[in-house]
Amino acid sequence: MTDPYRRRLVTALGASAFLAGPGLSHAASIVTTRSLRFENLHTGEKLAVEYFAAGRYVSEALTSVDHLLRDFRTGEAHPIAPGLLDLVSTLRGRLESEQTVHVISGYRSPKTNAILRERSHGVAAHSLHMEGMAMDIRVPGVELAHLRDAALDLRRGGVGYYPDSDFVHVDIGRVRRW
């Protein structure tokens, strides 16, 4: 599902393309913008960003996302995969939520990952956080189990459920669950 306004727009564009013939069908199939709102719960920083516009990813916006989702322990930033942003955007649409996505963890440096791995058996040695391909999130007003189920339904990567820590892990690796 997508938000009601986007659904109406896509439906209207699709109908226009059908009525006008093949010339418009390609234009109607292109989503013109994608945006997200994040809050990094460790730094308190917030970001509202349109990261995809006019058929391309916006490099300045991606740089802002990289900074917000940096390893808060070391200050290191790393490119966040645009596909991960698309996953989170699609997930918000599926949830029919326009809430700010609360981020517990985005990028993790190898040093931070090693420290966390020593403290917990739940941290993967080759975590996709180290590649900018994973996020630990929650969405205000959305039950954690509902967030997990929506992410699983997308079948676009891994989904980890951590109810005791109040977050869901999403990544764009292979489809799996834990």
Short mmCIF file of N, CA and C in Angstrom, two decimals:
data_model
loop_
_atom_site.label_atom_id
_atom_site.label_comp_id
_atom_site.label_asym_id
_atom_site.label_seq_id
_atom_site.Cartn_x
_atom_site.Cartn_y
_atom_site.Cartn_z
N MET A 1 0.83 -1.18 0.00
CA MET A 1 0.00 0.00 0.00
C MET A 1 0.88 1.24 0.00
N THR A 2 0.34 2.29 -0.50
CA THR A 2 1.04 3.56 -0.45
C THR A 2 0.12 4.56 0.22
N ASP A 3 0.62 5.76 0.44
CA ASP A 3 -0.27 6.73 1.06
C ASP A 3 -1.39 7.07 0.08
N PRO A 4 -2.55 7.50 0.60
CA PRO A 4 -3.73 7.69 -0.25
C PRO A 4 -3.52 8.70 -1.39
N TYR A 5 -2.75 9.75 -1.15
CA TYR A 5 -2.53 10.75 -2.20
C TYR A 5 -1.72 10.17 -3.34
N ARG A 6 -0.67 9.42 -3.01
CA ARG A 6 0.16 8.82 -4.05
C ARG A 6 -0.65 7.79 -4.82
N ARG A 7 -1.46 7.01 -4.11
CA ARG A 7 -2.30 5.99 -4.75
C ARG A 7 -3.22 6.65 -5.78
N ARG A 8 -3.84 7.77 -5.38
CA ARG A 8 -4.73 8.48 -6.30
C ARG A 8 -3.98 9.01 -7.51
N LEU A 9 -2.78 9.56 -7.27
CA LEU A 9 -1.99 10.10 -8.36
C LEU A 9 -1.60 9.00 -9.34
N VAL A 10 -1.12 7.88 -8.83
CA VAL A 10 -0.70 6.78 -9.69
C VAL A 10 -1.90 6.24 -10.46
N THR A 11 -3.04 6.11 -9.79
CA THR A 11 -4.25 5.65 -10.47
C THR A 11 -4.64 6.62 -11.58
N ALA A 12 -4.61 7.90 -11.28
CA ALA A 12 -4.97 8.90 -12.28
C ALA A 12 -3.99 8.88 -13.45
N LEU A 13 -2.71 8.79 -13.16
CA LEU A 13 -1.72 8.75 -14.23
C LEU A 13 -1.89 7.50 -15.08
N GLY A 14 -2.16 6.38 -14.43
CA GLY A 14 -2.37 5.12 -15.16
C GLY A 14 -3.56 5.22 -16.09
N ALA A 15 -4.66 5.79 -15.61
CA ALA A 15 -5.85 5.95 -16.44
C ALA A 15 -5.56 6.89 -17.60
N SER A 16 -4.83 7.96 -17.34
CA SER A 16 -4.48 8.91 -18.41
C SER A 16 -3.64 8.22 -19.47
N ALA A 17 -2.69 7.41 -19.02
CA ALA A 17 -1.82 6.72 -19.97
C ALA A 17 -2.61 5.74 -20.82
N PHE A 18 -3.55 5.05 -20.20
CA PHE A 18 -4.36 4.10 -20.94
C PHE A 18 -5.20 4.82 -22.00
N LEU A 19 -5.80 5.93 -21.60
CA LEU A 19 -6.66 6.67 -22.52
C LEU A 19 -5.86 7.36 -23.62
N ALA A 20 -4.67 7.83 -23.28
CA ALA A 20 -3.87 8.58 -24.25
C ALA A 20 -3.06 7.68 -25.16
N GLY A 21 -2.88 6.42 -24.80
CA GLY A 21 -2.11 5.51 -25.64
C GLY A 21 -0.72 5.29 -25.11
N PRO A 22 0.12 4.61 -25.87
CA PRO A 22 1.43 4.18 -25.39
C PRO A 22 2.40 5.30 -25.08
N GLY A 23 2.23 6.46 -25.63
CA GLY A 23 3.17 7.55 -25.41
C GLY A 23 3.27 7.98 -23.95
N LEU A 24 2.20 7.91 -23.21
CA LEU A 24 2.20 8.33 -21.81
C LEU A 24 2.44 7.19 -20.83
N SER A 25 2.33 5.95 -21.27
CA SER A 25 2.40 4.84 -20.32
C SER A 25 3.74 4.79 -19.61
N HIS A 26 4.84 5.08 -20.29
CA HIS A 26 6.14 5.09 -19.64
C HIS A 26 6.23 6.20 -18.60
N ALA A 27 5.79 7.38 -18.95
CA ALA A 27 5.82 8.51 -18.02
C ALA A 27 4.97 8.24 -16.79
N ALA A 28 3.85 7.57 -16.96
CA ALA A 28 2.95 7.30 -15.84
C ALA A 28 3.55 6.30 -14.87
N SER A 29 4.46 5.45 -15.34
CA SER A 29 5.01 4.41 -14.47
C SER A 29 6.17 4.91 -13.61
N ILE A 30 6.62 6.12 -13.83
CA ILE A 30 7.77 6.66 -13.09
C ILE A 30 7.29 7.40 -11.84
N VAL A 31 7.79 6.97 -10.69
CA VAL A 31 7.51 7.70 -9.46
C VAL A 31 8.43 8.91 -9.46
N THR A 32 7.88 10.08 -9.28
CA THR A 32 8.68 11.29 -9.45
C THR A 32 9.52 11.65 -8.23
N THR A 33 9.02 11.38 -7.02
CA THR A 33 9.80 11.72 -5.83
C THR A 33 9.66 10.65 -4.76
N ARG A 34 10.68 10.57 -3.93
CA ARG A 34 10.64 9.71 -2.74
C ARG A 34 11.28 10.52 -1.61
N SER A 35 10.64 10.49 -0.47
CA SER A 35 11.18 11.23 0.66
C SER A 35 11.01 10.44 1.95
N LEU A 36 11.80 10.80 2.93
CA LEU A 36 11.75 10.17 4.25
C LEU A 36 12.01 11.21 5.32
N ARG A 37 11.57 10.89 6.52
CA ARG A 37 11.90 11.69 7.70
C ARG A 37 12.50 10.75 8.73
N PHE A 38 13.69 11.12 9.21
CA PHE A 38 14.41 10.31 10.18
C PHE A 38 14.69 11.11 11.44
N GLU A 39 14.79 10.38 12.55
CA GLU A 39 15.35 10.92 13.78
C GLU A 39 16.35 9.91 14.29
N ASN A 40 17.59 10.35 14.47
CA ASN A 40 18.63 9.49 15.05
C ASN A 40 18.47 9.58 16.57
N LEU A 41 18.08 8.48 17.19
CA LEU A 41 17.77 8.51 18.62
C LEU A 41 19.01 8.67 19.49
N HIS A 42 20.19 8.41 18.96
CA HIS A 42 21.42 8.57 19.76
C HIS A 42 21.94 10.00 19.73
N THR A 43 21.74 10.69 18.61
CA THR A 43 22.26 12.06 18.50
C THR A 43 21.17 13.12 18.65
N GLY A 44 19.91 12.71 18.50
CA GLY A 44 18.81 13.65 18.55
C GLY A 44 18.61 14.42 17.26
N GLU A 45 19.44 14.16 16.26
CA GLU A 45 19.33 14.86 14.98
C GLU A 45 18.13 14.36 14.19
N LYS A 46 17.52 15.29 13.46
CA LYS A 46 16.37 14.96 12.61
C LYS A 46 16.67 15.39 11.19
N LEU A 47 16.05 14.68 10.25
CA LEU A 47 16.24 15.01 8.84
C LEU A 47 14.97 14.66 8.07
N ALA A 48 14.48 15.63 7.32
CA ALA A 48 13.41 15.40 6.35
C ALA A 48 14.06 15.61 5.00
N VAL A 49 14.00 14.59 4.14
CA VAL A 49 14.78 14.65 2.92
C VAL A 49 14.03 14.03 1.74
N GLU A 50 14.08 14.70 0.61
CA GLU A 50 13.61 14.14 -0.65
C GLU A 50 14.87 13.58 -1.32
N TYR A 51 15.01 12.26 -1.27
CA TYR A 51 16.25 11.65 -1.73
C TYR A 51 16.20 11.15 -3.17
N PHE A 52 15.02 11.18 -3.77
CA PHE A 52 14.86 10.76 -5.16
C PHE A 52 13.92 11.75 -5.83
N ALA A 53 14.35 12.34 -6.93
CA ALA A 53 13.52 13.32 -7.65
C ALA A 53 13.90 13.31 -9.12
N ALA A 54 12.92 13.55 -9.96
CA ALA A 54 13.13 13.64 -11.41
C ALA A 54 13.86 12.42 -11.96
N GLY A 55 13.50 11.25 -11.43
CA GLY A 55 14.06 10.01 -11.96
C GLY A 55 15.47 9.67 -11.52
N ARG A 56 15.98 10.36 -10.48
CA ARG A 56 17.34 10.04 -10.03
C ARG A 56 17.47 10.27 -8.52
N TYR A 57 18.46 9.63 -7.96
CA TYR A 57 18.78 9.87 -6.55
C TYR A 57 19.48 11.21 -6.44
N VAL A 58 19.16 11.96 -5.41
CA VAL A 58 19.70 13.29 -5.21
C VAL A 58 20.95 13.17 -4.34
N SER A 59 22.12 13.42 -4.93
CA SER A 59 23.39 13.17 -4.23
C SER A 59 23.52 13.97 -2.94
N GLU A 60 23.09 15.23 -2.94
CA GLU A 60 23.18 16.05 -1.72
C GLU A 60 22.31 15.46 -0.61
N ALA A 61 21.15 14.96 -0.98
CA ALA A 61 20.26 14.34 0.00
C ALA A 61 20.87 13.06 0.55
N LEU A 62 21.47 12.26 -0.33
CA LEU A 62 22.10 11.02 0.12
C LEU A 62 23.26 11.31 1.09
N THR A 63 24.00 12.37 0.82
CA THR A 63 25.09 12.77 1.72
C THR A 63 24.53 13.16 3.08
N SER A 64 23.40 13.85 3.10
CA SER A 64 22.76 14.21 4.37
C SER A 64 22.31 12.97 5.14
N VAL A 65 21.77 12.00 4.41
CA VAL A 65 21.36 10.74 5.04
C VAL A 65 22.58 10.01 5.60
N ASP A 66 23.66 9.96 4.82
CA ASP A 66 24.90 9.32 5.29
C ASP A 66 25.36 9.92 6.61
N HIS A 67 25.30 11.24 6.70
CA HIS A 67 25.73 11.92 7.93
C HIS A 67 24.81 11.58 9.10
N LEU A 68 23.52 11.64 8.88
CA LEU A 68 22.57 11.36 9.97
C LEU A 68 22.70 9.92 10.46
N LEU A 69 22.93 8.99 9.55
CA LEU A 69 22.98 7.57 9.91
C LEU A 69 24.40 7.08 10.19
N ARG A 70 25.31 8.02 10.44
CA ARG A 70 26.70 7.67 10.72
C ARG A 70 26.81 6.86 12.01
N ASP A 71 27.95 6.25 12.21
CA ASP A 71 28.26 5.55 13.46
C ASP A 71 28.41 6.61 14.54
N PHE A 72 27.45 6.69 15.43
CA PHE A 72 27.47 7.75 16.44
C PHE A 72 28.59 7.55 17.45
N ARG A 73 29.14 6.36 17.54
CA ARG A 73 30.22 6.10 18.50
C ARG A 73 31.55 6.64 18.01
N THR A 74 31.78 6.53 16.68
CA THR A 74 33.07 6.95 16.12
C THR A 74 32.97 8.23 15.30
N GLY A 75 31.76 8.58 14.87
CA GLY A 75 31.57 9.74 14.01
C GLY A 75 31.78 9.42 12.54
N GLU A 76 32.15 8.18 12.24
CA GLU A 76 32.40 7.78 10.84
C GLU A 76 31.10 7.71 10.06
N ALA A 77 31.11 8.31 8.88
CA ALA A 77 29.97 8.20 7.96
C ALA A 77 30.36 7.23 6.84
N HIS A 78 29.37 6.64 6.23
CA HIS A 78 29.57 5.69 5.15
C HIS A 78 28.35 5.81 4.23
N PRO A 79 28.52 5.61 2.94
CA PRO A 79 27.35 5.68 2.05
C PRO A 79 26.27 4.66 2.44
N ILE A 80 25.06 5.16 2.58
CA ILE A 80 23.91 4.31 2.84
C ILE A 80 23.34 3.92 1.49
N ALA A 81 23.09 2.64 1.29
CA ALA A 81 22.58 2.14 0.02
C ALA A 81 21.21 2.76 -0.29
N PRO A 82 21.06 3.36 -1.46
CA PRO A 82 19.76 3.92 -1.83
C PRO A 82 18.64 2.87 -1.76
N GLY A 83 18.96 1.64 -2.05
CA GLY A 83 17.96 0.57 -1.97
C GLY A 83 17.42 0.40 -0.56
N LEU A 84 18.24 0.68 0.45
CA LEU A 84 17.77 0.61 1.83
C LEU A 84 16.77 1.73 2.10
N LEU A 85 17.05 2.90 1.56
CA LEU A 85 16.11 4.02 1.70
C LEU A 85 14.80 3.69 1.00
N ASP A 86 14.89 3.08 -0.18
CA ASP A 86 13.68 2.68 -0.90
C ASP A 86 12.89 1.65 -0.09
N LEU A 87 13.59 0.73 0.54
CA LEU A 87 12.92 -0.27 1.39
C LEU A 87 12.16 0.42 2.52
N VAL A 88 12.81 1.34 3.22
CA VAL A 88 12.17 2.03 4.34
C VAL A 88 11.01 2.88 3.84
N SER A 89 11.18 3.53 2.69
CA SER A 89 10.11 4.33 2.12
C SER A 89 8.90 3.44 1.78
N THR A 90 9.15 2.31 1.15
CA THR A 90 8.08 1.38 0.81
C THR A 90 7.41 0.84 2.07
N LEU A 91 8.21 0.58 3.08
CA LEU A 91 7.68 0.09 4.35
C LEU A 91 6.75 1.12 4.99
N ARG A 92 7.16 2.37 5.00
CA ARG A 92 6.28 3.43 5.54
C ARG A 92 4.97 3.50 4.77
N GLY A 93 5.07 3.35 3.45
CA GLY A 93 3.85 3.33 2.64
C GLY A 93 2.96 2.15 2.97
N ARG A 94 3.57 1.00 3.14
CA ARG A 94 2.81 -0.21 3.50
C ARG A 94 2.11 -0.03 4.84
N LEU A 95 2.77 0.67 5.73
CA LEU A 95 2.19 0.93 7.06
C LEU A 95 1.19 2.07 7.04
N GLU A 96 1.12 2.76 5.89
CA GLU A 96 0.27 3.95 5.75
C GLU A 96 0.58 4.96 6.85
N SER A 97 1.88 5.15 7.07
CA SER A 97 2.36 6.06 8.11
C SER A 97 3.21 7.15 7.51
N GLU A 98 3.00 8.35 7.99
CA GLU A 98 3.86 9.46 7.59
C GLU A 98 4.75 9.88 8.77
N GLN A 99 4.82 9.03 9.78
CA GLN A 99 5.61 9.33 10.97
C GLN A 99 7.11 9.34 10.63
N THR A 100 7.85 10.05 11.44
CA THR A 100 9.30 10.06 11.36
C THR A 100 9.81 8.68 11.75
N VAL A 101 10.75 8.15 11.00
CA VAL A 101 11.35 6.86 11.30
C VAL A 101 12.43 7.08 12.36
N HIS A 102 12.29 6.40 13.49
CA HIS A 102 13.30 6.48 14.55
C HIS A 102 14.39 5.47 14.25
N VAL A 103 15.61 5.95 14.18
CA VAL A 103 16.75 5.09 13.85
C VAL A 103 17.57 4.84 15.10
N ILE A 104 17.72 3.58 15.43
CA ILE A 104 18.55 3.17 16.55
C ILE A 104 19.98 2.95 16.06
N SER A 105 20.09 2.36 14.87
CA SER A 105 21.41 2.11 14.29
C SER A 105 21.32 2.12 12.78
N GLY A 106 22.24 2.85 12.16
CA GLY A 106 22.37 2.85 10.71
C GLY A 106 23.72 2.23 10.39
N TYR A 107 24.64 3.05 9.90
CA TYR A 107 25.98 2.55 9.62
C TYR A 107 26.70 2.23 10.93
N ARG A 108 27.46 1.15 10.90
CA ARG A 108 28.31 0.76 12.02
C ARG A 108 29.71 0.50 11.48
N SER A 109 30.71 1.15 12.04
CA SER A 109 32.09 0.91 11.62
C SER A 109 32.50 -0.51 12.03
N PRO A 110 33.49 -1.07 11.34
CA PRO A 110 33.98 -2.39 11.74
C PRO A 110 34.44 -2.41 13.21
N LYS A 111 35.06 -1.31 13.67
CA LYS A 111 35.50 -1.24 15.07
C LYS A 111 34.31 -1.32 16.02
N THR A 112 33.28 -0.53 15.76
CA THR A 112 32.08 -0.57 16.60
C THR A 112 31.42 -1.94 16.54
N ASN A 113 31.34 -2.52 15.36
CA ASN A 113 30.71 -3.83 15.21
C ASN A 113 31.45 -4.87 16.04
N ALA A 114 32.78 -4.81 16.02
CA ALA A 114 33.58 -5.77 16.80
C ALA A 114 33.33 -5.62 18.30
N ILE A 115 33.25 -4.39 18.77
CA ILE A 115 32.98 -4.14 20.19
C ILE A 115 31.60 -4.67 20.57
N LEU A 116 30.60 -4.38 19.74
CA LEU A 116 29.24 -4.85 20.02
C LEU A 116 29.15 -6.37 19.96
N ARG A 117 29.91 -6.96 19.06
CA ARG A 117 29.93 -8.42 18.93
C ARG A 117 30.51 -9.08 20.17
N GLU A 118 31.51 -8.44 20.78
CA GLU A 118 32.08 -8.97 22.03
C GLU A 118 31.06 -8.95 23.16
N ARG A 119 30.16 -7.96 23.15
CA ARG A 119 29.17 -7.78 24.21
C ARG A 119 27.90 -8.60 24.01
N SER A 120 27.62 -8.99 22.76
CA SER A 120 26.34 -9.63 22.47
C SER A 120 26.50 -10.70 21.39
N HIS A 121 25.84 -11.81 21.59
CA HIS A 121 25.86 -12.86 20.57
C HIS A 121 24.96 -12.54 19.39
N GLY A 122 24.15 -11.51 19.50
CA GLY A 122 23.20 -11.14 18.44
C GLY A 122 23.78 -10.25 17.36
N VAL A 123 25.07 -9.94 17.40
CA VAL A 123 25.68 -9.06 16.40
C VAL A 123 26.50 -9.91 15.43
N ALA A 124 26.17 -9.81 14.16
CA ALA A 124 26.84 -10.61 13.13
C ALA A 124 28.25 -10.10 12.86
N ALA A 125 29.16 -11.01 12.64
CA ALA A 125 30.55 -10.64 12.34
C ALA A 125 30.64 -9.83 11.05
N HIS A 126 29.81 -10.17 10.09
CA HIS A 126 29.82 -9.47 8.80
C HIS A 126 28.50 -8.71 8.62
N SER A 127 28.14 -7.96 9.62
CA SER A 127 26.88 -7.22 9.64
C SER A 127 26.73 -6.31 8.43
N LEU A 128 25.54 -6.29 7.88
CA LEU A 128 25.25 -5.39 6.76
C LEU A 128 25.22 -3.93 7.19
N HIS A 129 25.19 -3.68 8.50
CA HIS A 129 25.32 -2.30 8.99
C HIS A 129 26.67 -1.72 8.54
N MET A 130 27.70 -2.57 8.46
CA MET A 130 29.04 -2.10 8.08
C MET A 130 29.13 -1.74 6.60
N GLU A 131 28.11 -2.12 5.82
CA GLU A 131 28.09 -1.81 4.40
C GLU A 131 27.04 -0.76 4.06
N GLY A 132 26.40 -0.19 5.08
CA GLY A 132 25.35 0.80 4.83
C GLY A 132 24.11 0.18 4.22
N MET A 133 23.89 -1.10 4.52
CA MET A 133 22.77 -1.83 3.93
C MET A 133 21.75 -2.30 4.97
N ALA A 134 21.83 -1.76 6.20
CA ALA A 134 20.92 -2.19 7.27
C ALA A 134 20.61 -1.03 8.20
N MET A 135 19.43 -1.10 8.79
CA MET A 135 18.99 -0.12 9.78
C MET A 135 18.19 -0.82 10.86
N ASP A 136 18.34 -0.36 12.08
CA ASP A 136 17.49 -0.79 13.18
C ASP A 136 16.55 0.38 13.45
N ILE A 137 15.23 0.10 13.35
CA ILE A 137 14.25 1.19 13.37
C ILE A 137 13.03 0.87 14.21
N ARG A 138 12.27 1.90 14.47
CA ARG A 138 10.89 1.79 14.95
C ARG A 138 10.14 2.99 14.40
N VAL A 139 8.83 2.89 14.38
CA VAL A 139 7.99 3.97 13.85
C VAL A 139 6.95 4.30 14.91
N PRO A 140 6.97 5.52 15.42
CA PRO A 140 6.00 5.91 16.45
C PRO A 140 4.56 5.63 16.01
N GLY A 141 3.79 5.08 16.94
CA GLY A 141 2.39 4.79 16.65
C GLY A 141 2.16 3.48 15.92
N VAL A 142 3.22 2.77 15.57
CA VAL A 142 3.10 1.48 14.89
C VAL A 142 3.62 0.40 15.83
N GLU A 143 2.78 -0.58 16.10
CA GLU A 143 3.21 -1.68 16.96
C GLU A 143 4.41 -2.37 16.32
N LEU A 144 5.37 -2.73 17.16
CA LEU A 144 6.60 -3.34 16.67
C LEU A 144 6.32 -4.62 15.87
N ALA A 145 5.40 -5.44 16.33
CA ALA A 145 5.07 -6.67 15.62
C ALA A 145 4.46 -6.36 14.25
N HIS A 146 3.70 -5.29 14.16
CA HIS A 146 3.11 -4.88 12.88
C HIS A 146 4.21 -4.40 11.93
N LEU A 147 5.18 -3.65 12.45
CA LEU A 147 6.33 -3.21 11.65
C LEU A 147 7.10 -4.42 11.13
N ARG A 148 7.35 -5.38 12.01
CA ARG A 148 8.05 -6.61 11.60
C ARG A 148 7.29 -7.34 10.50
N ASP A 149 5.98 -7.52 10.70
CA ASP A 149 5.18 -8.26 9.73
C ASP A 149 5.14 -7.55 8.37
N ALA A 150 5.04 -6.24 8.38
CA ALA A 150 5.03 -5.47 7.13
C ALA A 150 6.37 -5.63 6.41
N ALA A 151 7.46 -5.58 7.16
CA ALA A 151 8.79 -5.76 6.55
C ALA A 151 8.94 -7.17 5.98
N LEU A 152 8.45 -8.17 6.70
CA LEU A 152 8.52 -9.55 6.20
C LEU A 152 7.69 -9.71 4.93
N ASP A 153 6.53 -9.08 4.89
CA ASP A 153 5.66 -9.18 3.71
C ASP A 153 6.32 -8.62 2.45
N LEU A 154 7.19 -7.64 2.61
CA LEU A 154 7.86 -7.05 1.46
C LEU A 154 8.84 -8.03 0.81
N ARG A 155 9.42 -8.93 1.60
CA ARG A 155 10.38 -9.92 1.11
C ARG A 155 11.51 -9.26 0.29
N ARG A 156 12.09 -8.19 0.88
CA ARG A 156 13.14 -7.46 0.18
C ARG A 156 14.47 -7.50 0.92
N GLY A 157 14.58 -8.35 1.93
CA GLY A 157 15.83 -8.46 2.66
C GLY A 157 15.58 -9.11 4.01
N GLY A 158 16.57 -8.97 4.89
CA GLY A 158 16.47 -9.57 6.21
C GLY A 158 15.65 -8.73 7.17
N VAL A 159 14.98 -9.42 8.09
CA VAL A 159 14.17 -8.76 9.11
C VAL A 159 14.45 -9.44 10.45
N GLY A 160 14.94 -8.64 11.40
CA GLY A 160 15.17 -9.13 12.75
C GLY A 160 14.22 -8.44 13.71
N TYR A 161 13.67 -9.20 14.64
CA TYR A 161 12.68 -8.68 15.58
C TYR A 161 13.28 -8.67 16.97
N TYR A 162 13.35 -7.48 17.57
CA TYR A 162 13.97 -7.31 18.89
C TYR A 162 12.99 -6.58 19.81
N PRO A 163 11.93 -7.26 20.25
CA PRO A 163 10.92 -6.59 21.08
C PRO A 163 11.46 -6.10 22.42
N ASP A 164 12.42 -6.81 23.01
CA ASP A 164 12.98 -6.37 24.29
C ASP A 164 13.78 -5.08 24.16
N SER A 165 14.34 -4.85 22.98
CA SER A 165 15.10 -3.63 22.72
C SER A 165 14.28 -2.60 21.94
N ASP A 166 13.06 -2.95 21.59
CA ASP A 166 12.10 -2.05 20.94
C ASP A 166 12.56 -1.57 19.56
N PHE A 167 13.00 -2.51 18.71
CA PHE A 167 13.31 -2.15 17.33
C PHE A 167 13.19 -3.36 16.41
N VAL A 168 13.10 -3.04 15.12
CA VAL A 168 13.12 -4.04 14.07
C VAL A 168 14.32 -3.73 13.18
N HIS A 169 15.09 -4.77 12.88
CA HIS A 169 16.22 -4.65 11.96
C HIS A 169 15.69 -4.92 10.56
N VAL A 170 16.03 -4.04 9.61
CA VAL A 170 15.72 -4.28 8.19
C VAL A 170 17.01 -4.12 7.40
N ASP A 171 17.17 -4.97 6.39
CA ASP A 171 18.34 -4.84 5.52
C ASP A 171 17.97 -5.26 4.11
N ILE A 172 18.89 -4.99 3.19
CA ILE A 172 18.66 -5.34 1.80
C ILE A 172 19.57 -6.47 1.36
N GLY A 173 19.89 -7.34 2.30
CA GLY A 173 20.62 -8.57 1.99
C GLY A 173 19.64 -9.63 1.51
N ARG A 174 20.04 -10.89 1.68
CA ARG A 174 19.13 -11.95 1.28
C ARG A 174 17.92 -12.00 2.19
N VAL A 175 16.84 -12.53 1.70
CA VAL A 175 15.60 -12.62 2.48
C VAL A 175 15.77 -13.68 3.55
N ARG A 176 15.59 -13.24 4.81
CA ARG A 176 15.70 -14.13 5.96
C ARG A 176 15.05 -13.45 7.14
N ARG A 177 14.87 -14.18 8.23
CA ARG A 177 14.24 -13.62 9.43
C ARG A 177 14.84 -14.23 10.67
N TRP A 178 14.81 -13.46 11.73
CA TRP A 178 15.24 -13.96 13.04
C TRP A 178 14.56 -13.19 14.12
#
